[in-house]
Amino acid sequence: MPVASQIAYVNGDFVSEDQAKISIFDRGFLFGDGIYEVTPVIDGRLVDRAAHMQRLKRSLGEIRLEPPVPIDDIDAIQEDVVRRNSVTEGRVYLQVSRGVAERDFPFPQDPKPSLIMFARQVPFLDTETSRRGIRVKTAPDLRWKRRDIKTVMLLASAMAKQEAIDAGFDDAWMVEDGHVTEGSSNNAYIVENGVVRTRHLSTDILPGCTRRALIALAAESDIVVEERPFSPDEAKAADEAFITSATNLVMPVVGIDDATVGDGTPGPITKRLRELYIMAAKAG
Ligand code: PDD
């Protein structure tokens, strides 16, 4: 919901969120024709910012959309939005859409892309949920076939998450061809005999920036990460499970469907990886 005291960025202007407006003809609204990024903010600083900008650039390229301002400027504006809203712990959201055009399926000849941003203070470092862990429900992956592109077409993910919540769970793990692809808005992992497993990168999943940072941190700490798919049954029998995302960082998963993961509390490797990630983020 817009908050009047918060400042959003809309196509070159910093405005009160309740004054922030986009046309009904914007292709992001009519076609889901846009790309977004969510970057964590810790101690007032953007975390994994280079990785988020690199992924933004790639996603835009994949849908043949030029950003309205250079990527470096987008990065600087994000920092400004965080500062103007005095966000110390939380996140900043940015979206580039193909802009306003007559409603027609082909891309407009001379697009004027829209760029919007907003930020939120959301304490997420020391939370009850991260101490306790979450329970996920498996669900068929109903999304399109280019999940490596971070588009705003999020209806299938929203439906999966809502169905999980309606059934009394915290989130959904999506399953395709007998294997977990990823969470509704996060990457999925299990730990077996000290080895961390997560699905390899392909068009089946989003290449998470948190995933990338976590794999590097694990390597530095001699924690083995194997990039290969796993089934829901493997996950239910695993010692530990967790998810990663800009909004959760590293979040323990303690239940999958009706199974308890490990002893039902966050596992030691999961806790270690969460600590390592937060320490690295704080160190800048
Ligand atoms: N979601 N997979 C999917 C489908 C995602 O939507 C996300 C992020 C991730 C994790 O990526 P990262 O570590 O770069 O946040 C994986 C964001 C947080 C969102 O939609 O709010």
Short mmCIF file of C-alpha atoms and ligand atoms in Angstrom, two decimals:
data_model
loop_
_atom_site.label_atom_id
_atom_site.label_comp_id
_atom_site.label_asym_id
_atom_site.label_seq_id
_atom_site.Cartn_x
_atom_site.Cartn_y
_atom_site.Cartn_z
CA MET A 1 0.00 0.00 0.00
CA PRO A 2 1.27 3.50 -0.71
CA VAL A 3 2.49 5.36 2.37
CA ALA A 4 2.27 9.16 2.10
CA SER A 5 5.40 9.69 4.20
CA GLN A 6 7.47 7.39 1.95
CA ILE A 7 9.26 8.54 -1.20
CA ALA A 8 8.97 6.58 -4.43
CA TYR A 9 10.87 7.14 -7.67
CA VAL A 10 8.79 7.35 -10.84
CA ASN A 11 10.40 8.09 -14.20
CA GLY A 12 12.85 10.72 -13.01
CA ASP A 13 10.86 12.14 -10.09
CA PHE A 14 10.93 11.51 -6.36
CA VAL A 15 7.32 11.69 -5.16
CA SER A 16 5.24 10.77 -2.15
CA GLU A 17 4.09 7.14 -2.63
CA ASP A 18 0.43 8.20 -2.66
CA GLN A 19 1.22 10.50 -5.60
CA ALA A 20 3.18 7.82 -7.51
CA LYS A 21 1.21 6.93 -10.64
CA ILE A 22 1.68 4.87 -13.81
CA SER A 23 -0.65 4.89 -16.84
CA ILE A 24 -3.29 2.17 -17.34
CA PHE A 25 -1.63 1.76 -20.78
CA ASP A 26 1.72 0.79 -19.29
CA ARG A 27 2.72 -2.60 -20.74
CA GLY A 28 3.88 -3.73 -17.32
CA PHE A 29 0.25 -3.46 -16.20
CA LEU A 30 -1.42 -4.78 -19.38
CA PHE A 31 1.02 -7.55 -20.41
CA GLY A 32 3.28 -8.20 -17.42
CA ASP A 33 5.90 -6.82 -19.84
CA GLY A 34 8.55 -5.79 -17.33
CA ILE A 35 11.51 -6.82 -15.21
CA TYR A 36 12.05 -6.25 -11.50
CA GLU A 37 14.67 -6.60 -8.81
CA VAL A 38 14.46 -6.74 -5.03
CA THR A 39 17.71 -5.85 -3.25
CA PRO A 40 18.23 -6.32 0.49
CA VAL A 41 19.32 -3.39 2.62
CA ILE A 42 21.40 -4.03 5.73
CA ASP A 43 22.87 -1.21 7.87
CA GLY A 44 21.55 1.20 5.22
CA ARG A 45 23.66 -0.42 2.48
CA LEU A 46 22.49 -2.35 -0.58
CA VAL A 47 23.59 -5.98 -0.41
CA ASP A 48 24.85 -7.95 -3.47
CA ARG A 49 24.14 -4.81 -5.48
CA ALA A 50 26.49 -5.64 -8.36
CA ALA A 51 24.86 -9.06 -8.79
CA HIS A 52 21.37 -7.52 -8.80
CA MET A 53 22.40 -4.96 -11.43
CA GLN A 54 24.03 -7.65 -13.54
CA ARG A 55 20.89 -9.80 -13.40
CA LEU A 56 18.71 -6.78 -14.21
CA LYS A 57 20.81 -6.10 -17.29
CA ARG A 58 20.57 -9.73 -18.38
CA SER A 59 16.79 -9.96 -17.82
CA LEU A 60 16.24 -6.74 -19.79
CA GLY A 61 18.41 -8.06 -22.62
CA GLU A 62 16.42 -11.33 -22.72
CA ILE A 63 13.16 -9.42 -23.32
CA ARG A 64 14.86 -6.91 -25.66
CA LEU A 65 14.23 -3.90 -23.45
CA GLU A 66 16.67 -1.02 -23.04
CA PRO A 67 16.67 0.57 -19.59
CA PRO A 68 15.53 4.23 -19.69
CA VAL A 69 18.74 5.28 -17.89
CA PRO A 70 22.11 3.48 -17.69
CA ILE A 71 22.31 0.56 -15.23
CA ASP A 72 24.88 2.46 -13.11
CA ASP A 73 22.39 5.30 -12.73
CA ILE A 74 19.68 2.82 -11.70
CA ASP A 75 22.04 1.55 -9.00
CA ALA A 76 22.70 5.12 -7.79
CA ILE A 77 18.98 6.01 -7.79
CA GLN A 78 18.24 2.91 -5.71
CA GLU A 79 20.76 4.08 -3.15
CA ASP A 80 19.08 7.50 -3.15
CA VAL A 81 15.63 5.93 -2.60
CA VAL A 82 17.00 3.94 0.34
CA ARG A 83 18.56 7.10 1.83
CA ARG A 84 15.52 9.32 1.28
CA ASN A 85 13.37 6.77 3.11
CA SER A 86 15.96 6.26 5.89
CA VAL A 87 15.86 2.51 5.35
CA THR A 88 18.48 0.77 7.50
CA GLU A 89 17.17 -2.80 7.34
CA GLY A 90 14.77 -3.96 4.65
CA ARG A 91 14.61 -3.86 0.90
CA VAL A 92 14.39 -1.73 -2.21
CA TYR A 93 12.20 -2.69 -5.17
CA LEU A 94 12.77 -1.58 -8.75
CA GLN A 95 10.81 -2.25 -11.91
CA VAL A 96 11.45 -1.47 -15.56
CA SER A 97 8.49 -1.99 -17.89
CA ARG A 98 8.11 -1.44 -21.62
CA GLY A 99 6.13 1.69 -20.87
CA VAL A 100 3.00 3.26 -22.31
CA ALA A 101 1.82 2.14 -25.75
CA GLU A 102 -1.40 1.33 -27.60
CA ARG A 103 -2.51 -2.11 -26.40
CA ASP A 104 -1.11 -4.47 -29.02
CA PHE A 105 0.96 -7.64 -28.63
CA PRO A 106 4.08 -6.73 -30.66
CA PHE A 107 6.64 -4.53 -28.96
CA PRO A 108 6.11 -0.81 -29.69
CA GLN A 109 8.51 0.70 -32.26
CA ASP A 110 9.81 3.45 -30.04
CA PRO A 111 9.24 2.35 -26.45
CA LYS A 112 9.58 4.75 -23.52
CA PRO A 113 10.32 2.33 -20.68
CA SER A 114 8.98 3.14 -17.21
CA LEU A 115 11.30 2.96 -14.21
CA ILE A 116 9.86 2.91 -10.69
CA MET A 117 11.35 2.22 -7.27
CA PHE A 118 10.27 2.14 -3.66
CA ALA A 119 11.88 1.02 -0.42
CA ARG A 120 10.66 -0.57 2.80
CA GLN A 121 12.05 -0.78 6.30
CA VAL A 122 11.46 -4.45 7.25
CA PRO A 123 13.48 -5.88 10.13
CA PHE A 124 14.54 -9.30 8.87
CA LEU A 125 17.87 -10.09 10.52
CA ASP A 126 16.64 -11.25 13.90
CA THR A 127 13.13 -12.60 13.54
CA GLU A 128 11.04 -15.23 15.27
CA THR A 129 10.51 -16.91 11.87
CA SER A 130 14.23 -17.22 11.16
CA ARG A 131 14.80 -18.71 14.64
CA ARG A 132 11.92 -21.18 14.25
CA GLY A 133 12.03 -21.90 10.49
CA ILE A 134 9.16 -22.23 8.01
CA ARG A 135 7.01 -25.07 6.67
CA VAL A 136 6.52 -25.44 2.94
CA LYS A 137 3.93 -27.23 0.84
CA THR A 138 4.87 -28.83 -2.48
CA ALA A 139 2.80 -27.75 -5.49
CA PRO A 140 3.00 -28.25 -9.26
CA ASP A 141 5.14 -25.59 -10.97
CA LEU A 142 2.63 -23.86 -13.24
CA ARG A 143 4.98 -21.07 -14.43
CA TRP A 144 6.26 -20.34 -17.94
CA LYS A 145 9.46 -21.82 -19.39
CA ARG A 146 11.80 -18.81 -18.95
CA ARG A 147 12.00 -18.62 -15.18
CA ASP A 148 15.60 -17.39 -15.46
CA ILE A 149 14.17 -13.98 -16.44
CA LYS A 150 12.96 -11.95 -13.47
CA THR A 151 9.69 -10.77 -15.00
CA VAL A 152 6.75 -9.23 -13.18
CA MET A 153 4.49 -12.09 -14.41
CA LEU A 154 4.11 -13.54 -10.93
CA LEU A 155 0.55 -14.89 -10.90
CA ALA A 156 1.49 -18.60 -10.83
CA SER A 157 3.89 -17.94 -7.94
CA ALA A 158 1.28 -15.87 -6.07
CA MET A 159 -1.29 -18.66 -6.54
CA ALA A 160 1.13 -21.33 -5.30
CA LYS A 161 1.99 -19.28 -2.23
CA GLN A 162 -1.66 -18.46 -1.47
CA GLU A 163 -2.65 -22.13 -1.74
CA ALA A 164 0.18 -23.06 0.63
CA ILE A 165 -0.94 -20.40 3.13
CA ASP A 166 -4.59 -21.48 2.85
CA ALA A 167 -3.45 -25.03 3.72
CA GLY A 168 -1.67 -23.74 6.85
CA PHE A 169 1.91 -23.57 5.45
CA ASP A 170 4.28 -20.61 5.11
CA ASP A 171 5.32 -21.04 1.48
CA ALA A 172 5.28 -23.35 -1.55
CA TRP A 173 8.05 -25.44 -3.11
CA MET A 174 7.25 -25.91 -6.75
CA VAL A 175 7.71 -29.32 -8.36
CA GLU A 176 8.17 -30.26 -12.02
CA ASP A 177 8.97 -33.69 -13.49
CA GLY A 178 9.37 -35.14 -10.00
CA HIS A 179 11.92 -32.57 -8.82
CA VAL A 180 11.74 -29.34 -6.83
CA THR A 181 12.41 -26.34 -9.04
CA GLU A 182 12.41 -23.54 -6.42
CA GLY A 183 10.25 -21.81 -3.83
CA SER A 184 7.47 -19.41 -4.86
CA SER A 185 9.94 -16.50 -4.61
CA ASN A 186 13.18 -18.08 -3.41
CA ASN A 187 15.72 -20.79 -4.22
CA ALA A 188 15.41 -24.17 -2.47
CA TYR A 189 18.13 -26.27 -0.78
CA ILE A 190 18.53 -29.44 1.23
CA VAL A 191 21.46 -30.69 3.34
CA GLU A 192 22.34 -34.40 3.41
CA ASN A 193 25.37 -35.75 5.30
CA GLY A 194 26.89 -32.27 5.42
CA VAL A 195 26.49 -31.65 1.67
CA VAL A 196 24.26 -28.78 0.50
CA ARG A 197 22.18 -29.54 -2.61
CA THR A 198 20.41 -27.03 -4.81
CA ARG A 199 19.11 -27.24 -8.35
CA HIS A 200 21.61 -26.28 -11.07
CA LEU A 201 21.03 -23.07 -13.02
CA SER A 202 18.96 -23.33 -16.21
CA THR A 203 15.84 -21.72 -17.65
CA ASP A 204 13.87 -23.70 -14.98
CA ILE A 205 14.79 -21.38 -12.09
CA LEU A 206 15.79 -17.83 -11.28
CA PRO A 207 19.54 -17.42 -10.73
CA GLY A 208 19.25 -16.00 -7.21
CA CYS A 209 21.75 -13.35 -6.16
CA THR A 210 21.58 -14.70 -2.60
CA ARG A 211 22.19 -18.19 -4.03
CA ARG A 212 25.28 -16.95 -5.84
CA ALA A 213 26.68 -15.23 -2.73
CA LEU A 214 25.88 -18.25 -0.56
CA ILE A 215 27.68 -20.69 -2.86
CA ALA A 216 30.80 -18.48 -2.74
CA LEU A 217 30.60 -18.19 1.07
CA ALA A 218 30.12 -21.95 1.43
CA ALA A 219 33.22 -22.61 -0.70
CA GLU A 220 35.29 -20.27 1.52
CA SER A 221 34.10 -22.21 4.58
CA ASP A 222 34.69 -25.68 3.07
CA ILE A 223 30.99 -26.46 2.94
CA VAL A 224 30.36 -28.59 -0.16
CA VAL A 225 27.54 -27.46 -2.45
CA GLU A 226 26.27 -29.85 -5.12
CA GLU A 227 24.20 -28.27 -7.87
CA ARG A 228 21.68 -30.89 -8.91
CA PRO A 229 17.90 -31.36 -8.69
CA PHE A 230 16.31 -33.18 -5.75
CA SER A 231 12.88 -34.75 -5.33
CA PRO A 232 10.31 -33.88 -2.66
CA ASP A 233 10.97 -37.32 -1.07
CA GLU A 234 14.72 -36.62 -0.88
CA ALA A 235 13.92 -33.27 0.69
CA LYS A 236 11.58 -34.82 3.27
CA ALA A 237 14.29 -37.32 4.26
CA ALA A 238 17.08 -34.68 4.34
CA ASP A 239 18.88 -33.59 7.51
CA GLU A 240 18.17 -29.91 6.84
CA ALA A 241 16.43 -27.69 4.31
CA PHE A 242 16.38 -23.97 3.65
CA ILE A 243 15.56 -21.25 1.16
CA THR A 244 17.42 -18.13 0.05
CA SER A 245 16.19 -14.80 -1.29
CA ALA A 246 16.72 -11.07 -0.93
CA THR A 247 13.76 -10.93 1.45
CA ASN A 248 14.60 -14.02 3.55
CA LEU A 249 18.39 -14.17 3.22
CA VAL A 250 18.90 -17.77 4.43
CA MET A 251 15.68 -19.12 5.98
CA PRO A 252 15.43 -22.59 7.57
CA VAL A 253 12.72 -24.97 6.32
CA VAL A 254 11.64 -27.32 9.11
CA GLY A 255 8.66 -29.03 7.49
CA ILE A 256 7.73 -30.16 3.97
CA ASP A 257 4.10 -31.25 3.44
CA ASP A 258 3.36 -33.56 6.38
CA ALA A 259 7.04 -34.45 6.97
CA THR A 260 9.31 -32.94 9.61
CA VAL A 261 12.78 -32.05 8.34
CA GLY A 262 15.51 -33.33 10.70
CA ASP A 263 14.37 -32.77 14.27
CA GLY A 264 12.01 -29.96 13.25
CA THR A 265 14.38 -27.15 14.23
CA PRO A 266 16.81 -25.16 12.04
CA GLY A 267 19.86 -27.30 11.27
CA PRO A 268 23.49 -26.40 12.08
CA ILE A 269 24.66 -25.91 8.47
CA THR A 270 21.64 -23.73 7.69
CA LYS A 271 22.30 -21.61 10.78
CA ARG A 272 25.99 -21.33 9.90
CA LEU A 273 25.21 -20.24 6.32
CA ARG A 274 22.74 -17.63 7.57
CA GLU A 275 25.37 -16.26 9.96
CA LEU A 276 28.03 -16.23 7.23
CA TYR A 277 25.72 -14.42 4.83
CA ILE A 278 24.73 -11.76 7.37
CA MET A 279 28.34 -11.29 8.50
CA ALA A 280 29.49 -10.81 4.89
CA ALA A 281 26.62 -8.39 4.20
CA LYS A 282 27.47 -6.34 7.29
CA ALA A 283 31.16 -6.30 6.37
CA GLY A 284 30.07 -4.74 3.05
N1 PDD B 1 12.23 -13.13 -5.29
N2 PDD B 1 13.49 -17.63 -7.25
C1 PDD B 1 12.42 -16.85 -7.48
C2 PDD B 1 11.31 -17.39 -8.29
C3 PDD B 1 12.38 -15.55 -6.94
O1 PDD B 1 11.32 -14.76 -7.18
C4 PDD B 1 13.45 -15.08 -6.15
C5 PDD B 1 13.47 -13.69 -5.55
C6 PDD B 1 14.55 -15.95 -5.92
C7 PDD B 1 15.74 -15.53 -5.11
O2 PDD B 1 16.52 -14.57 -5.78
P1 PDD B 1 17.37 -13.49 -4.95
O3 PDD B 1 18.23 -14.28 -4.04
O4 PDD B 1 18.13 -12.77 -5.98
O5 PDD B 1 16.38 -12.63 -4.20
C8 PDD B 1 14.53 -17.21 -6.50
C9 PDD B 1 12.14 -11.78 -4.77
C10 PDD B 1 12.79 -11.62 -3.45
C11 PDD B 1 10.69 -11.33 -4.80
O6 PDD B 1 10.03 -11.66 -5.77
O7 PDD B 1 10.25 -10.64 -3.88
#
